[in-house]
Amino acid sequence: MLKYIGKRLLLMIPVLLGVALVVFTLMYITPGDPAKIILGESATEEAIEALREEMGLNDPFLVRFGSYVGDILFHFDFGNSYQTGRSVLQDLLERFPATVQLAVLSGVVSVIFGVFFGIISAVKQYSVFDNLASALGLVGVAMPNFWLGMMLVLIFSVKLRWLPASGTYGPEYWILPAITLGLISAASIMRTTRSSMLEVIRQDYIVTARAKGQSEWVIITVHALKNAMIPILTIVGIQFGQLLGGSVLVETVFSIPGIGRYMIDAIKARDYPIVQGGVLFLSACFSFVNLGVDVLYSLADPRMKSMFTVKKGPKKGREAA
């Protein structure tokens, strides 16, 4: 187990380097001059050029990228904001709890609705409920989360005045953002749960359990759901990682002071270190979530423990005899 985890951690390094290269390249070719944005339109060309030289913006691409990666690897330094001069890593860590809280609440909503409706759809295959749930699942997969958030604000905040529209001043402020992200993710979880359950409930051991007089509740929750958990865990892990990154627009819609809103403001201001650091930070979180899901496989299905063990070759010589 520890060897497998160590190998996965080492494999994260080239993945994160690739992400850093892509993001750094996109920021490099993006139109706009950070020095001019910082000093304003009234600044002289001499002042702008001096600031560009001070910030290292005149250096070649490979020199800037090598310096950026070196600071991260050897000093764990994501750079400083062009606007405030504060450490990007410090700002990310301060805003990370709000993003995690939103992702966790949304994940709970998505798992409850997705797994429940997926099980019912599989058990009641081709029924009216199954057809309706499948249609809603397709709509949920295609629906933009920021559009759903704005519709919920118009209905529950503007029209009905039941819930606040923005902010994080109490538990009631998290309801609409969690539902917005959770319902979108629930659609994918529901479709995967339905497919996985349909494969399991047709197995011989399910027929045997029914023949032995087991209640339908025990058959579905204990026998069927437990053996269908591997695909469900996979999609839940993927969706949770996407919730961390997908909260960018939702945090902006609901004015949540998380990493997503922080990055949106940085994009508007051409604050490249924040954008690069935010994407790299969220990519690392996504990689750790995937690693955690792989470890959970062994808990859900003991047969999956073989993926964590190192296979030994046959013994040679006298030992083989």
PDB file of C-alpha atoms in Angstrom:
ATOM      1  CA  MET A   1       0.000   0.000   0.000  1.00  0.00           C
ATOM      2  CA  LEU A   2       2.724   2.483   0.982  1.00  0.00           C
ATOM      3  CA  LYS A   3       4.773   1.621  -2.117  1.00  0.00           C
ATOM      4  CA  TYR A   4       1.749   2.217  -4.322  1.00  0.00           C
ATOM      5  CA  ILE A   5       1.020   5.565  -2.665  1.00  0.00           C
ATOM      6  CA  GLY A   6       4.661   6.581  -3.023  1.00  0.00           C
ATOM      7  CA  LYS A   7       4.635   5.673  -6.714  1.00  0.00           C
ATOM      8  CA  ARG A   8       1.457   7.701  -7.284  1.00  0.00           C
ATOM      9  CA  LEU A   9       2.953  10.701  -5.499  1.00  0.00           C
ATOM     10  CA  LEU A  10       6.005  10.532  -7.757  1.00  0.00           C
ATOM     11  CA  LEU A  11       3.785  10.312 -10.837  1.00  0.00           C
ATOM     12  CA  MET A  12       2.070  13.529  -9.768  1.00  0.00           C
ATOM     13  CA  ILE A  13       5.268  15.480 -10.402  1.00  0.00           C
ATOM     14  CA  PRO A  14       5.285  15.187 -14.246  1.00  0.00           C
ATOM     15  CA  VAL A  15       1.508  15.747 -14.300  1.00  0.00           C
ATOM     16  CA  LEU A  16       1.795  18.982 -12.338  1.00  0.00           C
ATOM     17  CA  LEU A  17       4.774  20.052 -14.445  1.00  0.00           C
ATOM     18  CA  GLY A  18       2.647  19.580 -17.550  1.00  0.00           C
ATOM     19  CA  VAL A  19      -0.170  21.606 -16.029  1.00  0.00           C
ATOM     20  CA  ALA A  20       2.274  24.346 -15.065  1.00  0.00           C
ATOM     21  CA  LEU A  21       3.692  24.433 -18.603  1.00  0.00           C
ATOM     22  CA  VAL A  22       0.248  24.701 -20.219  1.00  0.00           C
ATOM     23  CA  VAL A  23      -1.001  27.410 -17.870  1.00  0.00           C
ATOM     24  CA  PHE A  24       2.238  29.374 -18.030  1.00  0.00           C
ATOM     25  CA  THR A  25       2.169  29.242 -21.837  1.00  0.00           C
ATOM     26  CA  LEU A  26      -1.434  30.432 -21.972  1.00  0.00           C
ATOM     27  CA  MET A  27      -0.660  33.327 -19.651  1.00  0.00           C
ATOM     28  CA  TYR A  28       2.446  34.151 -21.708  1.00  0.00           C
ATOM     29  CA  ILE A  29       0.532  34.469 -24.990  1.00  0.00           C
ATOM     30  CA  THR A  30      -2.512  36.182 -23.461  1.00  0.00           C
ATOM     31  CA  PRO A  31      -2.858  39.802 -24.671  1.00  0.00           C
ATOM     32  CA  GLY A  32      -2.320  42.518 -22.096  1.00  0.00           C
ATOM     33  CA  ASP A  33       0.580  44.088 -20.251  1.00  0.00           C
ATOM     34  CA  PRO A  34       0.558  43.592 -16.454  1.00  0.00           C
ATOM     35  CA  ALA A  35       2.954  46.510 -15.992  1.00  0.00           C
ATOM     36  CA  LYS A  36       0.625  48.860 -17.842  1.00  0.00           C
ATOM     37  CA  ILE A  37      -2.364  47.598 -15.868  1.00  0.00           C
ATOM     38  CA  ILE A  38      -0.553  48.152 -12.568  1.00  0.00           C
ATOM     39  CA  LEU A  39       0.699  51.663 -13.394  1.00  0.00           C
ATOM     40  CA  GLY A  40      -2.400  52.776 -15.282  1.00  0.00           C
ATOM     41  CA  GLU A  41      -2.946  54.255 -18.712  1.00  0.00           C
ATOM     42  CA  SER A  42      -1.344  57.573 -17.750  1.00  0.00           C
ATOM     43  CA  ALA A  43       2.064  56.004 -16.994  1.00  0.00           C
ATOM     44  CA  THR A  44       5.010  56.820 -19.232  1.00  0.00           C
ATOM     45  CA  GLU A  45       6.696  54.257 -21.442  1.00  0.00           C
ATOM     46  CA  GLU A  46       9.892  54.595 -19.407  1.00  0.00           C
ATOM     47  CA  ALA A  47       8.078  53.741 -16.169  1.00  0.00           C
ATOM     48  CA  ILE A  48       6.296  50.801 -17.785  1.00  0.00           C
ATOM     49  CA  GLU A  49       9.523  49.449 -19.243  1.00  0.00           C
ATOM     50  CA  ALA A  50      11.317  49.812 -15.896  1.00  0.00           C
ATOM     51  CA  LEU A  51       8.553  47.905 -14.120  1.00  0.00           C
ATOM     52  CA  ARG A  52       8.603  45.180 -16.772  1.00  0.00           C
ATOM     53  CA  GLU A  53      12.334  44.781 -16.231  1.00  0.00           C
ATOM     54  CA  GLU A  54      11.882  44.664 -12.458  1.00  0.00           C
ATOM     55  CA  MET A  55       9.146  42.013 -12.711  1.00  0.00           C
ATOM     56  CA  GLY A  56      11.182  39.919 -15.155  1.00  0.00           C
ATOM     57  CA  LEU A  57       8.619  40.239 -17.936  1.00  0.00           C
ATOM     58  CA  ASN A  58      11.321  40.973 -20.513  1.00  0.00           C
ATOM     59  CA  ASP A  59      13.114  37.663 -19.920  1.00  0.00           C
ATOM     60  CA  PRO A  60      12.765  34.840 -22.503  1.00  0.00           C
ATOM     61  CA  PHE A  61       9.972  32.314 -22.077  1.00  0.00           C
ATOM     62  CA  LEU A  62      12.155  29.388 -20.977  1.00  0.00           C
ATOM     63  CA  VAL A  63      14.005  31.554 -18.434  1.00  0.00           C
ATOM     64  CA  ARG A  64      10.756  32.751 -16.878  1.00  0.00           C
ATOM     65  CA  PHE A  65       9.235  29.272 -16.827  1.00  0.00           C
ATOM     66  CA  GLY A  66      12.395  27.700 -15.370  1.00  0.00           C
ATOM     67  CA  SER A  67      12.548  30.327 -12.652  1.00  0.00           C
ATOM     68  CA  TYR A  68       8.857  29.804 -11.855  1.00  0.00           C
ATOM     69  CA  VAL A  69       9.163  26.010 -11.589  1.00  0.00           C
ATOM     70  CA  GLY A  70      12.398  26.289  -9.586  1.00  0.00           C
ATOM     71  CA  ASP A  71      10.782  28.564  -7.023  1.00  0.00           C
ATOM     72  CA  ILE A  72       7.930  26.069  -6.590  1.00  0.00           C
ATOM     73  CA  LEU A  73      10.105  22.953  -6.362  1.00  0.00           C
ATOM     74  CA  PHE A  74      12.857  24.281  -4.124  1.00  0.00           C
ATOM     75  CA  HIS A  75      11.144  27.052  -2.145  1.00  0.00           C
ATOM     76  CA  PHE A  76       7.437  26.138  -2.493  1.00  0.00           C
ATOM     77  CA  ASP A  77       6.915  29.707  -3.648  1.00  0.00           C
ATOM     78  CA  PHE A  78       4.088  30.419  -6.109  1.00  0.00           C
ATOM     79  CA  GLY A  79       5.180  34.034  -6.497  1.00  0.00           C
ATOM     80  CA  ASN A  80       3.587  37.279  -5.370  1.00  0.00           C
ATOM     81  CA  SER A  81       0.510  39.046  -6.651  1.00  0.00           C
ATOM     82  CA  TYR A  82       1.160  41.869  -9.103  1.00  0.00           C
ATOM     83  CA  GLN A  83      -1.633  43.917  -7.536  1.00  0.00           C
ATOM     84  CA  THR A  84      -1.115  43.489  -3.793  1.00  0.00           C
ATOM     85  CA  GLY A  85       2.399  42.078  -3.528  1.00  0.00           C
ATOM     86  CA  ARG A  86       1.128  39.365  -1.169  1.00  0.00           C
ATOM     87  CA  SER A  87       2.223  35.750  -1.400  1.00  0.00           C
ATOM     88  CA  VAL A  88      -0.029  33.809  -3.776  1.00  0.00           C
ATOM     89  CA  LEU A  89       0.276  30.635  -1.701  1.00  0.00           C
ATOM     90  CA  GLN A  90      -0.767  32.470   1.458  1.00  0.00           C
ATOM     91  CA  ASP A  91      -3.820  33.928  -0.278  1.00  0.00           C
ATOM     92  CA  LEU A  92      -4.752  30.523  -1.702  1.00  0.00           C
ATOM     93  CA  LEU A  93      -4.521  28.852   1.706  1.00  0.00           C
ATOM     94  CA  GLU A  94      -6.687  31.588   3.257  1.00  0.00           C
ATOM     95  CA  ARG A  95      -9.410  31.079   0.630  1.00  0.00           C
ATOM     96  CA  PHE A  96      -9.120  27.300   0.377  1.00  0.00           C
ATOM     97  CA  PRO A  97     -11.430  26.513   3.359  1.00  0.00           C
ATOM     98  CA  ALA A  98     -14.359  28.311   1.704  1.00  0.00           C
ATOM     99  CA  THR A  99     -13.819  26.385  -1.532  1.00  0.00           C
ATOM    100  CA  VAL A 100     -13.518  23.068   0.315  1.00  0.00           C
ATOM    101  CA  GLN A 101     -16.654  23.781   2.346  1.00  0.00           C
ATOM    102  CA  LEU A 102     -18.615  24.500  -0.817  1.00  0.00           C
ATOM    103  CA  ALA A 103     -17.232  21.371  -2.514  1.00  0.00           C
ATOM    104  CA  VAL A 104     -18.031  19.140   0.488  1.00  0.00           C
ATOM    105  CA  LEU A 105     -21.590  20.453   0.865  1.00  0.00           C
ATOM    106  CA  SER A 106     -22.157  20.116  -2.874  1.00  0.00           C
ATOM    107  CA  GLY A 107     -20.667  16.617  -2.786  1.00  0.00           C
ATOM    108  CA  VAL A 108     -23.071  15.552  -0.045  1.00  0.00           C
ATOM    109  CA  VAL A 109     -26.023  16.871  -2.075  1.00  0.00           C
ATOM    110  CA  SER A 110     -24.805  15.163  -5.252  1.00  0.00           C
ATOM    111  CA  VAL A 111     -24.176  11.793  -3.570  1.00  0.00           C
ATOM    112  CA  ILE A 112     -27.531  11.742  -1.766  1.00  0.00           C
ATOM    113  CA  PHE A 113     -29.583  12.643  -4.840  1.00  0.00           C
ATOM    114  CA  GLY A 114     -27.406  10.854  -7.404  1.00  0.00           C
ATOM    115  CA  VAL A 115     -27.119   7.507  -5.615  1.00  0.00           C
ATOM    116  CA  PHE A 116     -30.745   7.471  -4.440  1.00  0.00           C
ATOM    117  CA  PHE A 117     -32.294   8.254  -7.817  1.00  0.00           C
ATOM    118  CA  GLY A 118     -29.787   5.978  -9.566  1.00  0.00           C
ATOM    119  CA  ILE A 119     -30.802   3.012  -7.406  1.00  0.00           C
ATOM    120  CA  ILE A 120     -34.516   3.672  -7.870  1.00  0.00           C
ATOM    121  CA  SER A 121     -34.071   4.036 -11.640  1.00  0.00           C
ATOM    122  CA  ALA A 122     -32.227   0.705 -11.833  1.00  0.00           C
ATOM    123  CA  VAL A 123     -34.743  -1.151  -9.682  1.00  0.00           C
ATOM    124  CA  LYS A 124     -37.701   0.393 -11.561  1.00  0.00           C
ATOM    125  CA  GLN A 125     -36.136   0.100 -15.022  1.00  0.00           C
ATOM    126  CA  TYR A 126     -38.252   1.424 -17.914  1.00  0.00           C
ATOM    127  CA  SER A 127     -40.825   2.835 -15.520  1.00  0.00           C
ATOM    128  CA  VAL A 128     -42.135   6.401 -15.657  1.00  0.00           C
ATOM    129  CA  PHE A 129     -39.767   7.330 -12.819  1.00  0.00           C
ATOM    130  CA  ASP A 130     -36.805   5.832 -14.678  1.00  0.00           C
ATOM    131  CA  ASN A 131     -37.602   7.726 -17.877  1.00  0.00           C
ATOM    132  CA  LEU A 132     -38.115  10.990 -15.987  1.00  0.00           C
ATOM    133  CA  ALA A 133     -34.898  10.569 -13.975  1.00  0.00           C
ATOM    134  CA  SER A 134     -32.917   9.755 -17.120  1.00  0.00           C
ATOM    135  CA  ALA A 135     -34.275  12.848 -18.862  1.00  0.00           C
ATOM    136  CA  LEU A 136     -33.435  15.045 -15.882  1.00  0.00           C
ATOM    137  CA  GLY A 137     -29.976  13.474 -15.790  1.00  0.00           C
ATOM    138  CA  LEU A 138     -29.334  14.488 -19.394  1.00  0.00           C
ATOM    139  CA  VAL A 139     -30.521  18.013 -18.661  1.00  0.00           C
ATOM    140  CA  GLY A 140     -28.327  18.195 -15.581  1.00  0.00           C
ATOM    141  CA  VAL A 141     -25.218  17.093 -17.463  1.00  0.00           C
ATOM    142  CA  ALA A 142     -25.769  19.724 -20.170  1.00  0.00           C
ATOM    143  CA  MET A 143     -26.860  22.591 -17.885  1.00  0.00           C
ATOM    144  CA  PRO A 144     -24.232  25.269 -17.029  1.00  0.00           C
ATOM    145  CA  ASN A 145     -23.853  25.624 -13.266  1.00  0.00           C
ATOM    146  CA  PHE A 146     -23.700  29.430 -13.323  1.00  0.00           C
ATOM    147  CA  TRP A 147     -27.022  29.562 -15.217  1.00  0.00           C
ATOM    148  CA  LEU A 148     -28.670  27.253 -12.692  1.00  0.00           C
ATOM    149  CA  GLY A 149     -27.267  29.402  -9.869  1.00  0.00           C
ATOM    150  CA  MET A 150     -28.742  32.567 -11.322  1.00  0.00           C
ATOM    151  CA  MET A 151     -32.125  30.883 -11.835  1.00  0.00           C
ATOM    152  CA  LEU A 152     -32.159  29.703  -8.215  1.00  0.00           C
ATOM    153  CA  VAL A 153     -31.311  33.225  -7.050  1.00  0.00           C
ATOM    154  CA  LEU A 154     -34.163  34.678  -9.101  1.00  0.00           C
ATOM    155  CA  ILE A 155     -36.655  32.145  -7.734  1.00  0.00           C
ATOM    156  CA  PHE A 156     -35.689  31.678  -4.078  1.00  0.00           C
ATOM    157  CA  SER A 157     -34.048  35.027  -3.340  1.00  0.00           C
ATOM    158  CA  VAL A 158     -35.717  37.620  -5.559  1.00  0.00           C
ATOM    159  CA  LYS A 159     -39.225  36.198  -5.985  1.00  0.00           C
ATOM    160  CA  LEU A 160     -39.869  34.088  -2.875  1.00  0.00           C
ATOM    161  CA  ARG A 161     -37.321  35.769  -0.557  1.00  0.00           C
ATOM    162  CA  TRP A 162     -36.672  32.484   1.255  1.00  0.00           C
ATOM    163  CA  LEU A 163     -32.883  32.397   1.033  1.00  0.00           C
ATOM    164  CA  PRO A 164     -30.101  35.006   0.775  1.00  0.00           C
ATOM    165  CA  ALA A 165     -28.628  35.621  -2.662  1.00  0.00           C
ATOM    166  CA  SER A 166     -24.953  36.000  -1.766  1.00  0.00           C
ATOM    167  CA  GLY A 167     -22.435  35.985   1.058  1.00  0.00           C
ATOM    168  CA  THR A 168     -21.213  33.479   3.641  1.00  0.00           C
ATOM    169  CA  TYR A 169     -22.582  34.888   6.878  1.00  0.00           C
ATOM    170  CA  GLY A 170     -24.463  31.807   8.091  1.00  0.00           C
ATOM    171  CA  PRO A 171     -25.572  28.258   7.211  1.00  0.00           C
ATOM    172  CA  GLU A 172     -28.496  29.511   5.128  1.00  0.00           C
ATOM    173  CA  TYR A 173     -26.078  31.280   2.781  1.00  0.00           C
ATOM    174  CA  TRP A 174     -24.585  27.943   1.663  1.00  0.00           C
ATOM    175  CA  ILE A 175     -27.869  26.303   0.624  1.00  0.00           C
ATOM    176  CA  LEU A 176     -28.224  27.749  -2.871  1.00  0.00           C
ATOM    177  CA  PRO A 177     -24.521  27.375  -3.834  1.00  0.00           C
ATOM    178  CA  ALA A 178     -24.462  23.771  -2.580  1.00  0.00           C
ATOM    179  CA  ILE A 179     -27.647  22.911  -4.479  1.00  0.00           C
ATOM    180  CA  THR A 180     -26.345  24.608  -7.622  1.00  0.00           C
ATOM    181  CA  LEU A 181     -23.144  22.567  -7.763  1.00  0.00           C
ATOM    182  CA  GLY A 182     -24.657  19.453  -6.187  1.00  0.00           C
ATOM    183  CA  LEU A 183     -27.515  19.001  -8.648  1.00  0.00           C
ATOM    184  CA  ILE A 184     -25.192  19.299 -11.641  1.00  0.00           C
ATOM    185  CA  SER A 185     -22.880  16.614 -10.231  1.00  0.00           C
ATOM    186  CA  ALA A 186     -25.810  14.461  -9.120  1.00  0.00           C
ATOM    187  CA  ALA A 187     -26.816  13.955 -12.745  1.00  0.00           C
ATOM    188  CA  SER A 188     -23.536  12.193 -13.615  1.00  0.00           C
ATOM    189  CA  ILE A 189     -23.557  10.167 -10.382  1.00  0.00           C
ATOM    190  CA  MET A 190     -27.155   9.089 -11.010  1.00  0.00           C
ATOM    191  CA  ARG A 191     -26.376   7.841 -14.524  1.00  0.00           C
ATOM    192  CA  THR A 192     -23.321   5.893 -13.344  1.00  0.00           C
ATOM    193  CA  THR A 193     -25.178   4.418 -10.360  1.00  0.00           C
ATOM    194  CA  ARG A 194     -28.031   3.288 -12.584  1.00  0.00           C
ATOM    195  CA  SER A 195     -25.703   1.575 -15.069  1.00  0.00           C
ATOM    196  CA  SER A 196     -23.658  -0.105 -12.344  1.00  0.00           C
ATOM    197  CA  MET A 197     -26.727  -1.306 -10.453  1.00  0.00           C
ATOM    198  CA  LEU A 198     -28.317  -2.705 -13.613  1.00  0.00           C
ATOM    199  CA  GLU A 199     -25.262  -4.896 -14.151  1.00  0.00           C
ATOM    200  CA  VAL A 200     -25.248  -6.131 -10.556  1.00  0.00           C
ATOM    201  CA  ILE A 201     -28.945  -6.859  -9.959  1.00  0.00           C
ATOM    202  CA  ARG A 202     -28.936  -9.339 -12.860  1.00  0.00           C
ATOM    203  CA  GLN A 203     -26.193 -11.470 -11.305  1.00  0.00           C
ATOM    204  CA  ASP A 204     -26.871 -14.989 -10.033  1.00  0.00           C
ATOM    205  CA  TYR A 205     -26.152 -14.186  -6.379  1.00  0.00           C
ATOM    206  CA  ILE A 206     -28.940 -11.588  -6.404  1.00  0.00           C
ATOM    207  CA  VAL A 207     -31.373 -14.231  -7.675  1.00  0.00           C
ATOM    208  CA  THR A 208     -30.111 -16.609  -4.982  1.00  0.00           C
ATOM    209  CA  ALA A 209     -30.611 -13.976  -2.278  1.00  0.00           C
ATOM    210  CA  ARG A 210     -34.201 -13.461  -3.393  1.00  0.00           C
ATOM    211  CA  ALA A 211     -34.753 -17.233  -3.448  1.00  0.00           C
ATOM    212  CA  LYS A 212     -33.548 -17.451   0.147  1.00  0.00           C
ATOM    213  CA  GLY A 213     -36.239 -14.986   1.194  1.00  0.00           C
ATOM    214  CA  GLN A 214     -34.038 -11.921   1.794  1.00  0.00           C
ATOM    215  CA  SER A 215     -35.942  -8.653   1.924  1.00  0.00           C
ATOM    216  CA  GLU A 216     -35.659  -6.394  -1.104  1.00  0.00           C
ATOM    217  CA  TRP A 217     -34.108  -3.633   1.026  1.00  0.00           C
ATOM    218  CA  VAL A 218     -31.278  -5.935   2.193  1.00  0.00           C
ATOM    219  CA  ILE A 219     -30.717  -7.252  -1.337  1.00  0.00           C
ATOM    220  CA  ILE A 220     -30.420  -3.756  -2.828  1.00  0.00           C
ATOM    221  CA  THR A 221     -28.422  -2.003  -0.087  1.00  0.00           C
ATOM    222  CA  VAL A 222     -26.185  -4.845   1.124  1.00  0.00           C
ATOM    223  CA  HIS A 223     -25.688  -7.231  -1.785  1.00  0.00           C
ATOM    224  CA  ALA A 224     -26.207  -5.105  -4.907  1.00  0.00           C
ATOM    225  CA  LEU A 225     -25.008  -1.643  -3.867  1.00  0.00           C
ATOM    226  CA  LYS A 226     -21.856  -2.923  -2.179  1.00  0.00           C
ATOM    227  CA  ASN A 227     -20.765  -4.747  -5.326  1.00  0.00           C
ATOM    228  CA  ALA A 228     -21.626  -1.766  -7.513  1.00  0.00           C
ATOM    229  CA  MET A 229     -19.555   0.682  -5.471  1.00  0.00           C
ATOM    230  CA  ILE A 230     -16.350   0.710  -7.563  1.00  0.00           C
ATOM    231  CA  PRO A 231     -17.802   2.677 -10.535  1.00  0.00           C
ATOM    232  CA  ILE A 232     -19.770   4.853  -8.111  1.00  0.00           C
ATOM    233  CA  LEU A 233     -16.665   5.686  -6.081  1.00  0.00           C
ATOM    234  CA  THR A 234     -14.840   6.522  -9.306  1.00  0.00           C
ATOM    235  CA  ILE A 235     -17.445   9.015 -10.498  1.00  0.00           C
ATOM    236  CA  VAL A 236     -17.856  10.491  -7.010  1.00  0.00           C
ATOM    237  CA  GLY A 237     -14.102  11.101  -6.796  1.00  0.00           C
ATOM    238  CA  ILE A 238     -14.020  12.670 -10.256  1.00  0.00           C
ATOM    239  CA  GLN A 239     -17.021  14.838  -9.464  1.00  0.00           C
ATOM    240  CA  PHE A 240     -15.526  16.009  -6.159  1.00  0.00           C
ATOM    241  CA  GLY A 241     -12.359  17.044  -7.956  1.00  0.00           C
ATOM    242  CA  GLN A 242     -14.461  18.888 -10.510  1.00  0.00           C
ATOM    243  CA  LEU A 243     -16.422  20.555  -7.711  1.00  0.00           C
ATOM    244  CA  LEU A 244     -13.194  22.124  -6.460  1.00  0.00           C
ATOM    245  CA  GLY A 245     -12.495  23.559  -9.903  1.00  0.00           C
ATOM    246  CA  GLY A 246     -16.109  24.023 -10.975  1.00  0.00           C
ATOM    247  CA  SER A 247     -16.760  26.331  -8.064  1.00  0.00           C
ATOM    248  CA  VAL A 248     -14.986  29.150  -9.950  1.00  0.00           C
ATOM    249  CA  LEU A 249     -18.116  30.592 -11.537  1.00  0.00           C
ATOM    250  CA  VAL A 250     -20.460  29.608  -8.712  1.00  0.00           C
ATOM    251  CA  GLU A 251     -18.302  31.438  -6.166  1.00  0.00           C
ATOM    252  CA  THR A 252     -18.522  34.507  -8.372  1.00  0.00           C
ATOM    253  CA  VAL A 253     -22.310  34.249  -8.722  1.00  0.00           C
ATOM    254  CA  PHE A 254     -22.847  33.898  -4.958  1.00  0.00           C
ATOM    255  CA  SER A 255     -19.947  36.165  -3.855  1.00  0.00           C
ATOM    256  CA  ILE A 256     -18.137  33.417  -1.949  1.00  0.00           C
ATOM    257  CA  PRO A 257     -14.564  34.404  -0.994  1.00  0.00           C
ATOM    258  CA  GLY A 258     -12.937  31.223  -2.287  1.00  0.00           C
ATOM    259  CA  ILE A 259     -10.200  30.340  -4.746  1.00  0.00           C
ATOM    260  CA  GLY A 260     -12.558  30.521  -7.722  1.00  0.00           C
ATOM    261  CA  ARG A 261     -13.574  34.122  -7.178  1.00  0.00           C
ATOM    262  CA  TYR A 262      -9.960  34.975  -6.365  1.00  0.00           C
ATOM    263  CA  MET A 263      -8.857  33.607  -9.749  1.00  0.00           C
ATOM    264  CA  ILE A 264     -11.638  35.369 -11.666  1.00  0.00           C
ATOM    265  CA  ASP A 265     -10.583  38.727 -10.198  1.00  0.00           C
ATOM    266  CA  ALA A 266      -6.961  37.909 -11.067  1.00  0.00           C
ATOM    267  CA  ILE A 267      -7.850  37.111 -14.693  1.00  0.00           C
ATOM    268  CA  LYS A 268      -9.541  40.490 -15.059  1.00  0.00           C
ATOM    269  CA  ALA A 269      -6.457  42.237 -13.658  1.00  0.00           C
ATOM    270  CA  ARG A 270      -3.948  40.125 -15.671  1.00  0.00           C
ATOM    271  CA  ASP A 271      -2.436  39.009 -12.372  1.00  0.00           C
ATOM    272  CA  TYR A 272      -0.609  36.022 -13.843  1.00  0.00           C
ATOM    273  CA  PRO A 273       0.961  34.553 -10.664  1.00  0.00           C
ATOM    274  CA  ILE A 274      -2.480  34.167  -9.050  1.00  0.00           C
ATOM    275  CA  VAL A 275      -3.975  32.434 -12.093  1.00  0.00           C
ATOM    276  CA  GLN A 276      -1.002  30.106 -12.521  1.00  0.00           C
ATOM    277  CA  GLY A 277      -0.796  29.325  -8.809  1.00  0.00           C
ATOM    278  CA  GLY A 278      -4.545  28.780  -8.494  1.00  0.00           C
ATOM    279  CA  VAL A 279      -4.732  26.331 -11.392  1.00  0.00           C
ATOM    280  CA  LEU A 280      -1.672  24.448 -10.184  1.00  0.00           C
ATOM    281  CA  PHE A 281      -3.012  24.327  -6.619  1.00  0.00           C
ATOM    282  CA  LEU A 282      -6.396  22.966  -7.729  1.00  0.00           C
ATOM    283  CA  SER A 283      -4.679  20.434 -10.002  1.00  0.00           C
ATOM    284  CA  ALA A 284      -2.687  19.136  -7.043  1.00  0.00           C
ATOM    285  CA  CYS A 285      -5.885  18.857  -4.996  1.00  0.00           C
ATOM    286  CA  PHE A 286      -7.545  16.918  -7.832  1.00  0.00           C
ATOM    287  CA  SER A 287      -4.588  14.516  -7.956  1.00  0.00           C
ATOM    288  CA  PHE A 288      -4.784  13.875  -4.213  1.00  0.00           C
ATOM    289  CA  VAL A 289      -8.534  13.260  -4.487  1.00  0.00           C
ATOM    290  CA  ASN A 290      -7.909  10.623  -7.175  1.00  0.00           C
ATOM    291  CA  LEU A 291      -5.289   8.987  -4.958  1.00  0.00           C
ATOM    292  CA  GLY A 292      -7.755   8.909  -2.071  1.00  0.00           C
ATOM    293  CA  VAL A 293     -10.383   7.271  -4.290  1.00  0.00           C
ATOM    294  CA  ASP A 294      -7.913   4.555  -5.300  1.00  0.00           C
ATOM    295  CA  VAL A 295      -7.241   3.815  -1.636  1.00  0.00           C
ATOM    296  CA  LEU A 296     -10.987   3.645  -0.936  1.00  0.00           C
ATOM    297  CA  TYR A 297     -11.315   0.943  -3.596  1.00  0.00           C
ATOM    298  CA  SER A 298      -9.669  -1.565  -1.268  1.00  0.00           C
ATOM    299  CA  LEU A 299     -12.172  -0.733   1.475  1.00  0.00           C
ATOM    300  CA  ALA A 300     -15.178  -1.079  -0.805  1.00  0.00           C
ATOM    301  CA  ASP A 301     -13.983  -4.272  -2.491  1.00  0.00           C
ATOM    302  CA  PRO A 302     -11.261  -6.472  -0.889  1.00  0.00           C
ATOM    303  CA  ARG A 303     -10.448  -7.890  -4.325  1.00  0.00           C
ATOM    304  CA  MET A 304      -9.030  -4.502  -5.283  1.00  0.00           C
ATOM    305  CA  LYS A 305      -6.248  -4.848  -2.701  1.00  0.00           C
ATOM    306  CA  SER A 306      -4.228  -6.716  -5.303  1.00  0.00           C
ATOM    307  CA  MET A 307      -3.640  -3.433  -7.144  1.00  0.00           C
ATOM    308  CA  PHE A 308      -1.647  -2.159  -4.163  1.00  0.00           C
ATOM    309  CA  THR A 309       0.615  -5.203  -3.871  1.00  0.00           C
ATOM    310  CA  VAL A 310       3.838  -5.738  -5.741  1.00  0.00           C
ATOM    311  CA  LYS A 311       3.830  -9.061  -7.590  1.00  0.00           C
ATOM    312  CA  LYS A 312       6.929 -11.149  -7.004  1.00  0.00           C
ATOM    313  CA  GLY A 313       8.421 -13.319  -9.706  1.00  0.00           C
ATOM    314  CA  PRO A 314       8.893 -17.113  -9.366  1.00  0.00           C
ATOM    315  CA  LYS A 315      11.731 -18.309  -7.214  1.00  0.00           C
ATOM    316  CA  LYS A 316      14.763 -19.685  -8.986  1.00  0.00           C
ATOM    317  CA  GLY A 317      17.060 -22.635  -8.360  1.00  0.00           C
ATOM    318  CA  ARG A 318      16.558 -24.813  -5.301  1.00  0.00           C
ATOM    319  CA  GLU A 319      13.947 -22.443  -3.840  1.00  0.00           C
ATOM    320  CA  ALA A 320      11.704 -23.004  -6.862  1.00  0.00           C
ATOM    321  CA  ALA A 321      12.168 -26.756  -6.566  1.00  0.00           C
TER     322      ALA A 321
END
